[in-house]
Structure formats: C-alpha cells, structure tokens
Short mmCIF file of C-alpha atoms in Angstrom, two decimals:
data_model
loop_
_atom_site.label_atom_id
_atom_site.label_comp_id
_atom_site.label_asym_id
_atom_site.label_seq_id
_atom_site.Cartn_x
_atom_site.Cartn_y
_atom_site.Cartn_z
CA UNK A 1 17.22 63.10 66.14
CA UNK A 2 18.32 59.50 65.79
CA UNK A 3 21.91 58.72 66.73
CA UNK A 4 23.34 55.62 65.01
CA UNK A 5 26.84 54.16 65.18
CA UNK A 6 29.35 55.42 62.61
CA UNK A 7 31.75 52.69 61.50
CA UNK A 8 35.35 53.09 60.38
CA UNK A 9 38.27 50.70 60.12
CA UNK A 10 40.25 51.99 63.14
CA UNK A 11 37.38 53.33 65.28
CA UNK A 12 33.64 53.37 65.50
CA UNK A 13 31.58 56.18 66.94
CA UNK A 14 28.76 54.77 69.05
CA UNK A 15 25.95 56.74 70.66
CA UNK A 16 27.22 58.07 73.98
CA UNK A 17 25.52 56.82 77.13
CA UNK A 18 26.07 57.19 80.85
CA UNK A 19 27.30 53.58 80.72
CA UNK A 20 30.50 54.97 79.16
CA UNK A 21 31.33 56.97 82.32
CA UNK A 22 33.67 54.35 83.80
CA UNK A 23 35.62 53.97 80.55
CA UNK A 24 35.85 57.72 79.85
CA UNK A 25 36.69 58.84 83.38
CA UNK A 26 40.45 58.07 83.29
CA UNK A 27 41.03 60.28 80.24
CA UNK A 28 38.56 63.00 81.26
CA UNK A 29 40.11 63.26 84.72
CA UNK A 30 43.63 63.64 83.25
CA UNK A 31 44.56 67.34 83.64
CA UNK A 32 46.63 67.33 80.43
CA UNK A 33 43.80 65.80 78.37
CA UNK A 34 41.24 68.19 79.87
CA UNK A 35 43.42 71.31 79.82
CA UNK A 36 41.53 73.17 77.09
CA UNK A 37 38.00 71.93 77.78
CA UNK A 38 35.53 74.62 78.86
CA UNK A 39 33.65 72.26 81.21
CA UNK A 40 34.92 71.49 84.71
CA UNK A 41 37.10 68.39 84.80
CA UNK A 42 35.16 65.52 86.41
CA UNK A 43 36.73 64.43 89.68
CA UNK A 44 34.65 61.28 90.21
CA UNK A 45 32.85 58.73 88.04
CA UNK A 46 29.60 60.12 89.45
CA UNK A 47 30.49 63.59 88.14
CA UNK A 48 31.48 62.02 84.82
CA UNK A 49 28.10 60.28 84.59
CA UNK A 50 26.29 63.53 85.40
CA UNK A 51 28.24 65.41 82.71
CA UNK A 52 27.47 62.73 80.11
CA UNK A 53 23.80 62.76 81.13
CA UNK A 54 23.65 66.52 80.62
CA UNK A 55 25.31 66.26 77.20
CA UNK A 56 23.00 63.45 76.05
CA UNK A 57 19.88 65.30 77.21
CA UNK A 58 20.55 68.21 74.84
CA UNK A 59 18.24 67.72 71.81
CA UNK A 60 20.55 69.82 69.60
CA UNK A 61 23.51 67.51 70.21
CA UNK A 62 24.65 64.15 68.88
CA UNK A 63 27.20 62.65 71.22
CA UNK A 64 29.46 59.71 70.51
CA UNK A 65 31.89 57.52 72.40
CA UNK A 66 34.95 56.63 70.32
CA UNK A 67 35.72 52.90 70.40
CA UNK A 68 38.78 51.20 68.96
CA UNK A 69 37.61 48.72 66.34
CA UNK A 70 40.08 45.97 67.22
CA UNK A 71 39.26 45.60 70.93
CA UNK A 72 36.16 47.75 71.55
CA UNK A 73 37.96 49.90 74.14
CA UNK A 74 36.40 53.34 74.65
CA UNK A 75 39.24 55.80 74.02
CA UNK A 76 37.44 59.14 73.79
CA UNK A 77 34.37 61.13 72.91
CA UNK A 78 33.22 63.63 70.29
CA UNK A 79 30.00 65.48 69.49
CA UNK A 80 28.06 67.52 67.02
CA UNK A 81 26.28 70.28 68.96
CA UNK A 82 24.18 73.36 68.32
CA UNK A 83 22.75 71.38 65.42
CA UNK A 84 20.38 73.58 63.43
CA UNK A 85 18.93 71.61 60.53
CA UNK A 86 16.85 74.57 59.35
CA UNK A 87 20.02 76.63 58.90
CA UNK A 88 22.03 73.54 57.90
CA UNK A 89 24.85 74.03 60.41
CA UNK A 90 26.43 72.55 63.54
CA UNK A 91 29.56 72.77 65.68
CA UNK A 92 32.01 70.00 66.51
CA UNK A 93 33.31 69.77 70.03
CA UNK A 94 33.48 68.01 73.39
CA UNK A 95 36.24 65.97 71.77
CA UNK A 96 38.92 64.29 73.82
CA UNK A 97 41.04 61.16 73.61
CA UNK A 98 43.01 59.15 76.10
CA UNK A 99 46.57 60.45 76.03
CA UNK A 100 47.84 56.99 74.98
CA UNK A 101 45.94 57.47 71.69
CA UNK A 102 47.38 60.88 70.79
CA UNK A 103 49.30 61.02 67.52
CA UNK A 104 47.72 57.94 65.97
CA UNK A 105 44.98 57.64 63.39
CA UNK A 106 42.09 57.59 65.89
CA UNK A 107 41.32 61.32 65.98
CA UNK A 108 41.69 61.66 62.21
CA UNK A 109 39.30 58.78 61.56
CA UNK A 110 36.81 60.03 64.14
CA UNK A 111 36.83 63.42 62.34
CA UNK A 112 36.35 61.63 59.00
CA UNK A 113 33.33 59.74 60.39
CA UNK A 114 31.81 62.76 62.14
CA UNK A 115 32.30 65.13 59.20
CA UNK A 116 30.94 62.49 56.79
CA UNK A 117 27.87 62.15 58.99
CA UNK A 118 27.40 65.92 59.06
CA UNK A 119 27.83 66.54 55.33
CA UNK A 120 26.73 63.28 53.71
CA UNK A 121 23.96 62.09 56.06
CA UNK A 122 22.62 65.32 57.56
CA UNK A 123 23.38 67.37 54.43
CA UNK A 124 24.74 70.27 56.45
CA UNK A 125 26.17 73.28 54.66
CA UNK A 126 28.56 74.30 57.46
CA UNK A 127 30.52 72.91 60.39
CA UNK A 128 32.31 75.12 62.90
CA UNK A 129 34.99 74.28 65.44
CA UNK A 130 36.38 76.57 68.10
CA UNK A 131 39.45 76.40 70.25
CA UNK A 132 41.16 78.31 73.03
CA UNK A 133 43.57 80.95 71.79
CA UNK A 134 46.33 79.30 73.85
CA UNK A 135 45.71 75.84 72.37
CA UNK A 136 48.21 76.12 69.52
CA UNK A 137 48.28 72.33 69.00
CA UNK A 138 44.57 72.38 68.11
CA UNK A 139 44.99 75.46 65.92
CA UNK A 140 47.76 73.79 63.91
CA UNK A 141 45.72 70.61 63.52
CA UNK A 142 42.65 72.48 62.26
CA UNK A 143 44.73 74.47 59.78
CA UNK A 144 46.50 71.30 58.52
CA UNK A 145 43.09 69.77 57.83
CA UNK A 146 42.20 72.69 55.62
CA UNK A 147 39.61 74.32 57.86
CA UNK A 148 39.29 78.07 57.42
CA UNK A 149 40.08 80.43 60.30
CA UNK A 150 37.13 82.82 60.57
CA UNK A 151 38.01 85.03 63.47
CA UNK A 152 38.36 85.41 67.20
CA UNK A 153 35.67 86.01 69.79
CA UNK A 154 37.55 88.04 72.36
CA UNK A 155 37.07 87.26 76.05
CA UNK A 156 34.51 84.68 74.93
CA UNK A 157 34.54 82.22 77.83
CA UNK A 158 35.89 81.72 81.32
CA UNK A 159 38.58 79.06 81.68
CA UNK A 160 38.46 76.69 84.62
CA UNK A 161 41.22 78.69 86.33
CA UNK A 162 39.04 81.82 86.16
CA UNK A 163 40.98 83.57 83.39
CA UNK A 164 39.18 84.71 80.24
CA UNK A 165 39.82 82.96 76.97
CA UNK A 166 39.54 84.14 73.41
CA UNK A 167 37.89 81.55 71.16
CA UNK A 168 39.30 81.05 67.67
CA UNK A 169 36.65 79.91 65.18
CA UNK A 170 37.32 77.65 62.20
CA UNK A 171 34.82 76.37 59.67
CA UNK A 172 34.34 73.82 56.95
CA UNK A 173 31.73 74.23 54.21
CA UNK A 174 30.05 71.49 52.20
CA UNK A 175 31.88 72.39 48.98
CA UNK A 176 35.22 72.24 50.86
CA UNK A 177 34.42 68.84 52.36
CA UNK A 178 35.70 66.64 49.46
CA UNK A 179 39.23 68.10 49.70
CA UNK A 180 39.26 67.78 53.51
CA UNK A 181 37.91 64.21 53.21
CA UNK A 182 40.85 63.36 50.91
CA UNK A 183 43.30 64.96 53.36
CA UNK A 184 41.86 62.94 56.26
CA UNK A 185 41.96 59.69 54.28
CA UNK A 186 45.59 60.31 53.32
CA UNK A 187 46.52 61.12 56.92
CA UNK A 188 44.84 57.94 58.19
CA UNK A 189 46.60 55.82 55.56
CA UNK A 190 49.97 57.40 56.41
CA UNK A 191 49.53 56.79 60.14
CA UNK A 192 48.61 53.13 59.52
CA UNK A 193 51.83 52.50 57.62
CA UNK A 194 54.03 54.54 60.01
#
C-alpha cells in the first residue's frame, strides 16, 4: 500500500520513517505521554528506531509522523493499522503527541486528515479505536467526536506495569463520517481563534 503525505493547514501527516526517531524520542520517552500505550516505552533513540522499524514493516499498517505546518517540527505520530481492504475496515492507533501540543488543534486536525484518508481515499466502511478502561481523557474525547462506544474486551491486554487492562472499543462508520468531519472542522476552527 502506498503511503503519501496528508496535508492540512496546522499539520501534515508524512510517511513515518526511522529517520523520525530522534524527533519522536522526547515525547515517546515521556512517561505521561506514554502512560496508556500498550507498547513498552522506548528508553533510548535506538529502541525508538527499532519500534518505528517494526511498525513500518507491517504491511497492514500506514504510519505517519505528525509535523507542524509552520515550522516542520515533528510533534507526534499516528497510524491506521489492521487495514483490511477486503472487509473495508481498519483501526486507528499508535497515536501520541508531545505534551506541549496537548489541547491545541493538532490532534483534531490529524484525526481529520487520517479519517478523511480512511473514508474518502481508501473508501473504508468502518474505523475502530480502542482505549484503556482507565484512560478517561481518551474516552471523553472519542465520545465528544461522536464515535460510538461498542463494548469492552475484558482483560484484553497486559499493561506495561503487568496489570491487565480492559479495552473499550469505539467505532465510526462511513455514513457517520460527514457529521464527525463537521465536528472536527468546527473544533479546529474554534481552537485557532481561542
């Protein structure tokens, strides 16, 4: 699958490469940023590069680095994974942003670009997102966007501290996408003027 850049006004999503390891390491190594990620937190740039290499090698994944449009700084990463074009579905994940970028328009615009790619370019029928049952911030954000809570997979994964997590699943369907697109556009516009 070809992976092209996705261009917005605040950010652009560029194909992820191991060359992004140095730029992504400070945010990925931040315990608060990485708190809810199911992968081990990278402790060195070498580990970061190895993690990115593993992600990129997966043929059912499209990985992006998130760059700020104004200065080109890499501020995070996001991916489509478990892409199944025959079944017309994928999941969104491996998303994180530098803590200095929390609360702005960057995450909203990256979702707008990624969801647009999924529904408008790939013509997917369904996107799914999952989050840790303790990650209430993520749950509120997904609900505010208009994604539908589908259910909980109990004791689904092991957290990095060894405890078991329940995974809450949310989804977005193609016919729901126009309303969510409008919500994202309004949120981005509001954050720009704030």
